[in-house]
mmCIF file of C-alpha atoms and ligand atoms in Angstrom:
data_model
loop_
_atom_site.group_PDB
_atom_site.id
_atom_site.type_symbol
_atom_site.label_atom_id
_atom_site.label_comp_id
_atom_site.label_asym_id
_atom_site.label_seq_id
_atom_site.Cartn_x
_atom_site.Cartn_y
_atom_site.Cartn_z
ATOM 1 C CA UNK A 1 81.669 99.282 74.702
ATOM 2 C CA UNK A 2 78.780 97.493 73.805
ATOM 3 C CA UNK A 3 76.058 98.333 76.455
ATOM 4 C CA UNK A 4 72.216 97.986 75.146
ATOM 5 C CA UNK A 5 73.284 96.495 71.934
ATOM 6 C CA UNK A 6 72.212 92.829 71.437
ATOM 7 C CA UNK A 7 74.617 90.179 69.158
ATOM 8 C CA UNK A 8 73.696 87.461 67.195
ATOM 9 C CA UNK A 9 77.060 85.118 67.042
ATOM 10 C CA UNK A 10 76.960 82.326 64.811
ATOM 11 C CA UNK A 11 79.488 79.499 65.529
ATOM 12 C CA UNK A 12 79.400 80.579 69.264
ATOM 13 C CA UNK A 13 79.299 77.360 71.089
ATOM 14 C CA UNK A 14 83.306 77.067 70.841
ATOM 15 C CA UNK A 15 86.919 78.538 69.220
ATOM 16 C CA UNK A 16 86.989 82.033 68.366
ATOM 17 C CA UNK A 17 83.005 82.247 68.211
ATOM 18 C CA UNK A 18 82.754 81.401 72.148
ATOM 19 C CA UNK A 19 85.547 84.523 72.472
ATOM 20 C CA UNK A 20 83.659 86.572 70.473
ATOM 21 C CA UNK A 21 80.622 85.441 72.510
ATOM 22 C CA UNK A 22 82.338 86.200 76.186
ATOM 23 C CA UNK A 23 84.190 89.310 74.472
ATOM 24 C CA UNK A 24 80.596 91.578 73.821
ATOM 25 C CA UNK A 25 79.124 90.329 76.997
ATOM 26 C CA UNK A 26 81.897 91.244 78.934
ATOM 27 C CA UNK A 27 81.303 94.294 77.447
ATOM 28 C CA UNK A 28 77.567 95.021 78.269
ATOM 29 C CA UNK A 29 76.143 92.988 75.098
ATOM 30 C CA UNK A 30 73.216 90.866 74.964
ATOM 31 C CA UNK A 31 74.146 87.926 73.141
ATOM 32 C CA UNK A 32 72.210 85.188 71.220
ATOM 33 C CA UNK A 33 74.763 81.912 70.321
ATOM 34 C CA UNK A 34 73.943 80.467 67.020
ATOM 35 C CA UNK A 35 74.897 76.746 67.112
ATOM 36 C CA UNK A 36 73.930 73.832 64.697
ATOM 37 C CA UNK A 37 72.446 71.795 67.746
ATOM 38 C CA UNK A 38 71.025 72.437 70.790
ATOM 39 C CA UNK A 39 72.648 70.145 72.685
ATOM 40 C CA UNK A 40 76.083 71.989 71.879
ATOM 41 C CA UNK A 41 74.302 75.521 72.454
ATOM 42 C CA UNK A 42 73.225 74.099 76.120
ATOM 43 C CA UNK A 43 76.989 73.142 76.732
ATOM 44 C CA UNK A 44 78.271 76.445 75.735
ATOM 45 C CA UNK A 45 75.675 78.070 77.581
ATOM 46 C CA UNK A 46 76.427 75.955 81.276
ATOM 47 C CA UNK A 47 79.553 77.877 80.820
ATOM 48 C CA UNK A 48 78.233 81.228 80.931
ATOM 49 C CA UNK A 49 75.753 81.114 83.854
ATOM 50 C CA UNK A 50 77.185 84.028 85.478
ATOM 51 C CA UNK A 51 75.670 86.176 82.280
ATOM 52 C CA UNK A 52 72.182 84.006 82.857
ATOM 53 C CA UNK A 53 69.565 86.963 81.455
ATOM 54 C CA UNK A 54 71.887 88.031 78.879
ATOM 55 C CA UNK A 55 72.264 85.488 76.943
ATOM 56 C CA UNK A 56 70.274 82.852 74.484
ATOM 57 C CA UNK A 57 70.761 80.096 72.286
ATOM 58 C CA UNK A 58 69.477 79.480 68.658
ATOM 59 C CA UNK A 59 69.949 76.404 66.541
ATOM 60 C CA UNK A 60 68.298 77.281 63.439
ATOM 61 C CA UNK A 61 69.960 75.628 60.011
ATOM 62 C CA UNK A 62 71.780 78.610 58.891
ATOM 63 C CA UNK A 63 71.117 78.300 55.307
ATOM 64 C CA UNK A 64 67.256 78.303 55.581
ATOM 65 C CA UNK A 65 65.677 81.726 55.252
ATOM 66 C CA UNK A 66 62.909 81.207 56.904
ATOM 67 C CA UNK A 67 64.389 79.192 59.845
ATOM 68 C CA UNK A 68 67.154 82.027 60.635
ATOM 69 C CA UNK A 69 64.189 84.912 60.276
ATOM 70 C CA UNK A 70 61.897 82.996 62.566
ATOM 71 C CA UNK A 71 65.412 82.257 65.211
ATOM 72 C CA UNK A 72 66.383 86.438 64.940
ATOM 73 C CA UNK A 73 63.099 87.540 65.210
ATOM 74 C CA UNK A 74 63.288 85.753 68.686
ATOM 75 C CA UNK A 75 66.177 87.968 69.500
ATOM 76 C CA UNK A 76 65.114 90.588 68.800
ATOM 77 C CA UNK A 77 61.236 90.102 70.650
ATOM 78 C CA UNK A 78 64.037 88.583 73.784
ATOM 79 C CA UNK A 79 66.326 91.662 74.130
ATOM 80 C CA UNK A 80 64.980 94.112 72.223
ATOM 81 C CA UNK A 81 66.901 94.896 69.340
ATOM 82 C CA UNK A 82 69.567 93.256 66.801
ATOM 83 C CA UNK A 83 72.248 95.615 66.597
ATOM 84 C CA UNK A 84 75.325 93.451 65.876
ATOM 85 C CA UNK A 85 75.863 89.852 63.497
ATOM 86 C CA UNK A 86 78.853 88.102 63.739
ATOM 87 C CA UNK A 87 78.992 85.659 61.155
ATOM 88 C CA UNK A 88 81.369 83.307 62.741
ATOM 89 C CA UNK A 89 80.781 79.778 61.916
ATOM 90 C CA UNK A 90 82.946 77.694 59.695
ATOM 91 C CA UNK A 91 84.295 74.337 58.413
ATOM 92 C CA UNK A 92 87.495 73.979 56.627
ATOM 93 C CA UNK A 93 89.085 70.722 54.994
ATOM 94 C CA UNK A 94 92.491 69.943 53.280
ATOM 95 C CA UNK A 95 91.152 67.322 50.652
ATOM 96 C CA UNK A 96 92.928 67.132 47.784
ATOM 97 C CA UNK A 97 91.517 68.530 44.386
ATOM 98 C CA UNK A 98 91.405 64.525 43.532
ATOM 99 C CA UNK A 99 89.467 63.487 46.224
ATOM 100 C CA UNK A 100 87.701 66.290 46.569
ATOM 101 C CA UNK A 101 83.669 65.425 45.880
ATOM 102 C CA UNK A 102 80.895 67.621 44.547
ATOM 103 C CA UNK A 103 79.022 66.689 47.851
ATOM 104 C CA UNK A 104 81.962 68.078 49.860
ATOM 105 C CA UNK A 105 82.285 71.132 47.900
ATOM 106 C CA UNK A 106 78.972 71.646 48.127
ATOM 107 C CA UNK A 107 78.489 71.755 52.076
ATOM 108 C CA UNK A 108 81.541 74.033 52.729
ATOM 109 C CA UNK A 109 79.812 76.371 50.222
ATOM 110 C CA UNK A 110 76.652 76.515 52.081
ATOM 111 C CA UNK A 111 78.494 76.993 55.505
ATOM 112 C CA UNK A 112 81.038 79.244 55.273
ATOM 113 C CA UNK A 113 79.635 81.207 52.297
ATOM 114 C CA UNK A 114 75.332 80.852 51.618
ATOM 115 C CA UNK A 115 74.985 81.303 55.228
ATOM 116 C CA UNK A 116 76.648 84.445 55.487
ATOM 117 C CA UNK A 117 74.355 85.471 52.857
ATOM 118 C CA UNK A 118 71.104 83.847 55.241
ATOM 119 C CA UNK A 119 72.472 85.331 57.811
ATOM 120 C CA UNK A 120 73.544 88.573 56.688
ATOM 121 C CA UNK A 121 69.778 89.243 54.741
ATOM 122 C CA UNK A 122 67.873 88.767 57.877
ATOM 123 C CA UNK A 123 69.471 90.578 60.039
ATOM 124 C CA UNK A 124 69.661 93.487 57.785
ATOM 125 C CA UNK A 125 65.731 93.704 57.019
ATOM 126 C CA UNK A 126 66.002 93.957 61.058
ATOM 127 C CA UNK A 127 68.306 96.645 61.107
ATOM 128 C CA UNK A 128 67.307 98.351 58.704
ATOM 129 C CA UNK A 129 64.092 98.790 60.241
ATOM 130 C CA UNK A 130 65.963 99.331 63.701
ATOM 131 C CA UNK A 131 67.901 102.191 61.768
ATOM 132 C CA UNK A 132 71.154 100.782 61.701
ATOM 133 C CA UNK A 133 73.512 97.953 62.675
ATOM 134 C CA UNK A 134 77.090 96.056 62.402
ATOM 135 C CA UNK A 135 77.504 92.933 60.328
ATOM 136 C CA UNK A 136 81.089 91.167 60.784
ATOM 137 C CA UNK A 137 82.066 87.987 58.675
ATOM 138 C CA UNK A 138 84.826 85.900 59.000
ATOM 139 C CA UNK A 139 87.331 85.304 55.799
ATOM 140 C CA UNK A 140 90.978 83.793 56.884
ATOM 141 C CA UNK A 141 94.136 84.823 55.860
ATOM 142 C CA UNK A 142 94.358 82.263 53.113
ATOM 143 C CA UNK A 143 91.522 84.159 51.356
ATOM 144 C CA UNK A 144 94.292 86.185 50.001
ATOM 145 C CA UNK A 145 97.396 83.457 49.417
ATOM 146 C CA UNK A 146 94.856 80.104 49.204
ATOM 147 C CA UNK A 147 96.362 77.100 50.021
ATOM 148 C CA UNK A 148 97.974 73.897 49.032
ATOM 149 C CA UNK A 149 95.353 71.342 49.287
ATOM 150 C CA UNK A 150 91.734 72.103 50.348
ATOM 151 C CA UNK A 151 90.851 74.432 47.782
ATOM 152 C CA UNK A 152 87.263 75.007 48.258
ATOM 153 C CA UNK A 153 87.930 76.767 51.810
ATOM 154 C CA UNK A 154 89.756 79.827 50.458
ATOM 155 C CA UNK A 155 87.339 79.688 47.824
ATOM 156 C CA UNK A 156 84.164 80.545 50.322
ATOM 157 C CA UNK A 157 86.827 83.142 52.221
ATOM 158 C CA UNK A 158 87.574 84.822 49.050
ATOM 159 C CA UNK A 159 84.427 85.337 48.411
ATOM 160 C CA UNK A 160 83.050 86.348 52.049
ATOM 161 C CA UNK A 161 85.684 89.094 51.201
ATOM 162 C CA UNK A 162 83.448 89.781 47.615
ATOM 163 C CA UNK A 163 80.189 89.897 49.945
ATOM 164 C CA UNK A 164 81.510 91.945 52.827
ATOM 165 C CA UNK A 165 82.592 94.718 50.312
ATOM 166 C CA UNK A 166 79.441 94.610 48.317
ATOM 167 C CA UNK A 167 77.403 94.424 51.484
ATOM 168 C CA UNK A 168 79.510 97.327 52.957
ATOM 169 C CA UNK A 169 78.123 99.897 50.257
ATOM 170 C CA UNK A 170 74.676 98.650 49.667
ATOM 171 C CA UNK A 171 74.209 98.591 53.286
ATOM 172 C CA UNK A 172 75.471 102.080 54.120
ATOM 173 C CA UNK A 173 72.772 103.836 53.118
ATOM 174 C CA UNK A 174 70.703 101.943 55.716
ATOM 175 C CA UNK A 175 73.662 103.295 58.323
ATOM 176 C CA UNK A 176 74.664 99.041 58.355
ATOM 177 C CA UNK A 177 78.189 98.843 58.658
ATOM 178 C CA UNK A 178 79.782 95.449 57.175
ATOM 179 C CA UNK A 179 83.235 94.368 57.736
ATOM 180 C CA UNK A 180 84.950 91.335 58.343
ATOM 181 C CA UNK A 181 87.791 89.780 60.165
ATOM 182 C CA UNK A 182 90.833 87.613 58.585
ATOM 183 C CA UNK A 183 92.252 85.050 61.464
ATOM 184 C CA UNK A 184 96.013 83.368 61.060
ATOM 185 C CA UNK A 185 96.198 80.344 62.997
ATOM 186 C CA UNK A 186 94.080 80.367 65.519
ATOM 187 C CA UNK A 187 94.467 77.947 68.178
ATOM 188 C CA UNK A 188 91.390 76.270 68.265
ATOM 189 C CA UNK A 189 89.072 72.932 67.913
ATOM 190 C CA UNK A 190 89.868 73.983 63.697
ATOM 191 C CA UNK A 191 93.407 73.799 63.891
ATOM 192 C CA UNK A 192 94.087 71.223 66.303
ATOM 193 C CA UNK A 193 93.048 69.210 63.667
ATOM 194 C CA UNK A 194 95.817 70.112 61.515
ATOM 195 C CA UNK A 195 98.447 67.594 61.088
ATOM 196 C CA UNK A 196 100.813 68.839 64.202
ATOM 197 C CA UNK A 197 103.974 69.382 61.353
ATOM 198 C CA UNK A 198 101.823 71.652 59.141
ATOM 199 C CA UNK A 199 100.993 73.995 62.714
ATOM 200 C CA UNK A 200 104.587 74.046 63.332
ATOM 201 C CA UNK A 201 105.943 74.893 60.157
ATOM 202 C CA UNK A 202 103.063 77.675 59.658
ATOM 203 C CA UNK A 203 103.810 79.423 63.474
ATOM 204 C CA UNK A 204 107.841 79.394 62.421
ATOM 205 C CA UNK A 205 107.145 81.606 59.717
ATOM 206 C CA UNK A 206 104.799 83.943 61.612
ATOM 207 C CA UNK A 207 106.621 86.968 62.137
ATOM 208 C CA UNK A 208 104.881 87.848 65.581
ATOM 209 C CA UNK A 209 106.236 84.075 67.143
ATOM 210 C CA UNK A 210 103.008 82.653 67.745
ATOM 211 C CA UNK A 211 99.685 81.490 66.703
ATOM 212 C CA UNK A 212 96.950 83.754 67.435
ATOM 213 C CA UNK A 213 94.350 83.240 70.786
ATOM 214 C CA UNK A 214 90.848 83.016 70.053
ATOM 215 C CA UNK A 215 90.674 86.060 72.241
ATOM 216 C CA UNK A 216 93.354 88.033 70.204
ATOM 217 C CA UNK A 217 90.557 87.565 67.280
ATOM 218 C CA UNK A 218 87.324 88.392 69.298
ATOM 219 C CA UNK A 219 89.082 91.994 70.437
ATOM 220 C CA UNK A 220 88.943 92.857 66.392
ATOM 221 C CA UNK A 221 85.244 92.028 66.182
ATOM 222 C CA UNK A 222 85.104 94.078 69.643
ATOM 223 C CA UNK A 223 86.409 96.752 68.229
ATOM 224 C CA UNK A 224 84.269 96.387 65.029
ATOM 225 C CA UNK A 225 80.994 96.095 66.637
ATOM 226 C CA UNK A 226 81.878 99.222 69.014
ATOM 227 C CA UNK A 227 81.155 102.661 67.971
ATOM 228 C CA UNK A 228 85.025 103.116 67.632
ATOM 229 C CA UNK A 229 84.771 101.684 64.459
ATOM 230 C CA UNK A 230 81.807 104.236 63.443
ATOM 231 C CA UNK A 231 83.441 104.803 60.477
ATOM 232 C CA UNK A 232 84.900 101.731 58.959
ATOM 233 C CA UNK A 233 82.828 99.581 56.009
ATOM 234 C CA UNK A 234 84.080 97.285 53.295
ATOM 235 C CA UNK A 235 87.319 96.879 55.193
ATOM 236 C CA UNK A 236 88.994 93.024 55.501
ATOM 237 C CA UNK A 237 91.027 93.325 58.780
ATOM 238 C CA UNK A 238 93.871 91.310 59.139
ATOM 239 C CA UNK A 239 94.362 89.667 62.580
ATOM 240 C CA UNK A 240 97.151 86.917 61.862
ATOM 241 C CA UNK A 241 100.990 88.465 63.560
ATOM 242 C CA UNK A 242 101.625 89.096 59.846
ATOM 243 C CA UNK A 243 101.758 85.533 58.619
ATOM 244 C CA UNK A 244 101.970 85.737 54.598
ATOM 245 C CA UNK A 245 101.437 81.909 54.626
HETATM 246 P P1 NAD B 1 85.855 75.726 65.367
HETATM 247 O O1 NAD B 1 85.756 74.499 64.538
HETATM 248 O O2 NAD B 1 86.467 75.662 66.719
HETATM 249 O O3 NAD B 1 84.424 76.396 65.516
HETATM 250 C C1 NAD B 1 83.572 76.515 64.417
HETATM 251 C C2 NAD B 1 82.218 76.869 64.938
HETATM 252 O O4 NAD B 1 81.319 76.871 63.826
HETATM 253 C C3 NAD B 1 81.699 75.831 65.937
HETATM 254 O O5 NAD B 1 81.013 76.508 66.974
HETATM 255 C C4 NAD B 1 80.733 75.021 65.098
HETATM 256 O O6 NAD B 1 79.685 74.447 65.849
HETATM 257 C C5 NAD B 1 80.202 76.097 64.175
HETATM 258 N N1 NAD B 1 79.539 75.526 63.018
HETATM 259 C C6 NAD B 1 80.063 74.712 62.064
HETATM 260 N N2 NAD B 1 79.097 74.344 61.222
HETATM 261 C C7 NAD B 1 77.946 74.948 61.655
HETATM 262 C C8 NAD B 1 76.615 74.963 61.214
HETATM 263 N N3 NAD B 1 76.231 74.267 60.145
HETATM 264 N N4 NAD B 1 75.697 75.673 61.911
HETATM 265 C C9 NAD B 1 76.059 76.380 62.992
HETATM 266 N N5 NAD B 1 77.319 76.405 63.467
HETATM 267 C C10 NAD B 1 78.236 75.692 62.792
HETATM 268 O O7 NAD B 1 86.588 76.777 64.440
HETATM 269 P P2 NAD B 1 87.248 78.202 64.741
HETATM 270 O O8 NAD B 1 88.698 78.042 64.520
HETATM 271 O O9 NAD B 1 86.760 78.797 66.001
HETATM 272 O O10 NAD B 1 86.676 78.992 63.468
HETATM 273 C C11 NAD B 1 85.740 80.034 63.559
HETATM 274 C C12 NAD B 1 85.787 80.810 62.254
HETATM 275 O O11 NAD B 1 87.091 81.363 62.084
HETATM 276 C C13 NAD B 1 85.505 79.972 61.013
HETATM 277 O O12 NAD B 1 84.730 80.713 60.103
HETATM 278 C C14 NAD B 1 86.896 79.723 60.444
HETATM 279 O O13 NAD B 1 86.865 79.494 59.066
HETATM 280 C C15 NAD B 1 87.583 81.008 60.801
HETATM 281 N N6 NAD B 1 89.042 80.926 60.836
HETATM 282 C C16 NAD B 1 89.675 80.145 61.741
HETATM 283 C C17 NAD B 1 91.061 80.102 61.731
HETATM 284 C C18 NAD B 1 91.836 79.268 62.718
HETATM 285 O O14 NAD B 1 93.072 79.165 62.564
HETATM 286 N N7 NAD B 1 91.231 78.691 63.727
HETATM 287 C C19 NAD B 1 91.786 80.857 60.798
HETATM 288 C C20 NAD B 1 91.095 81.637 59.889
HETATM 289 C C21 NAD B 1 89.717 81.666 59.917
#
């Protein structure tokens, strides 16, 4: 589905971004994996030596402009092209409006939500010049319903739903497609850190009977980055067994 297209996926060294990662090069993709450190970029990438000359790792600090143009413009020079973005990586916390510091505030901001924004603005002066691409963010469900402690999280998801849409119709016009996925529970490294009665409670009241799989996410931003989704933009796609929670 994805043959001669190259990915940038940030967040790829583990969870859902390491699915999304195997996912497209399953599926014929090049594939650069954006971590925060090399040495966890190396780790991910012993795991995928049966890909070796289709895949790449960056480490660039995802909130520098420079950093991230100088990291995708080594992409592109590697495979060729940079057709597809996945802006993947995260950081979510449950702190308590009391506790909650500016300083902590401050970093999930620049993770989850200024570099999407990096990210997204480099690879589009790429693609635009290439004559078109796919940009796919990640929100969460609790974009839509927040949640009960941790409030700065669905903050930065609400509004990577705010920049997706936006994105979707400046970018059109430069045939960029921008869309993003919205994970339930996913069963990764993120929610294993959930106190174990919070998982349990959430899963009861999913209507499918599970959490999702990290793969059950990456076949959404398959599906986005393929041409069968040639005609979606500014959508929010829902991949969560219809948890309202
Ligand atoms: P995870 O903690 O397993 O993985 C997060 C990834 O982001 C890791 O690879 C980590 O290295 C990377 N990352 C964090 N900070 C980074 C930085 N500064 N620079 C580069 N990479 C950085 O989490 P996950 O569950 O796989 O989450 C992936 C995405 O899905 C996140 O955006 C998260 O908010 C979202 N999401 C997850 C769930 C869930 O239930 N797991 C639900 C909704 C949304």
């Amino acid at each position: 589905m994805l043959k001669n297209k190259t990915a940038v996926v940030t967040g790829g060294t583990r969870g859902i971004g390491f699915a999304i990662v195997k996912r497209y090069l399953d599926n014929g993709a090049n594939v650069a994996i954006a971590g925060s450190r090399q040495e966890t970029v190396d780790k991910a990438l012993a795991g995928l030596t049966e890909y070796e000359g289709h895949v790449m790792g960056i480490w660039p600090n995802l909130c520098d402009p420079e950093e991230v143009a100088e990291s995708f413009a080594s992409v592109k020079e590697r495979f060729g092209s940079l057709d597809i973005l996945a802006n993947n990586a995260g950081i979510s916390s449950r702190t308590s409006l009391y506790d909650y510091t500016l300083e902590e505030f401050t970093k999930i901001v620049d993770i989850n939500l200024k570099a999407v924004f990096v990210c997204s603005q480099a690879a589009a002066r790429i693609m635009k010049e290439q004559g078109g691409g796919v940009i796919i963010n990640t929100s969460s469900m609790v974009s839509q319903y927040g949640q009960p402690s941790g409030c700065g999280y669905p903050a930065t998801k609400f509004a990577v739903d705010g920049l997706t849409k936006s994105l979707a119709r400046e970018l059109a016009k430069d045939k960029i497609r921008v869309n993003a996925v919205a994970p339930g529970v996913t069963k990764t490294d993120m929610v294993a850190a959930l106190p174990k009665e919070m998982v349990d409670r959430i899963s009861a009241g999913i209507p499918l009977g599970r959490p999702g799989d990290p793969e059950d996410i990456a076949n959404a931003y398959l599906y986005l980055a393929s041409d069968l989704a040639a005609y979606v933009t500014g959508a929010v796609v829902r991949v969560d067994g219809a948890a309202m929670t």
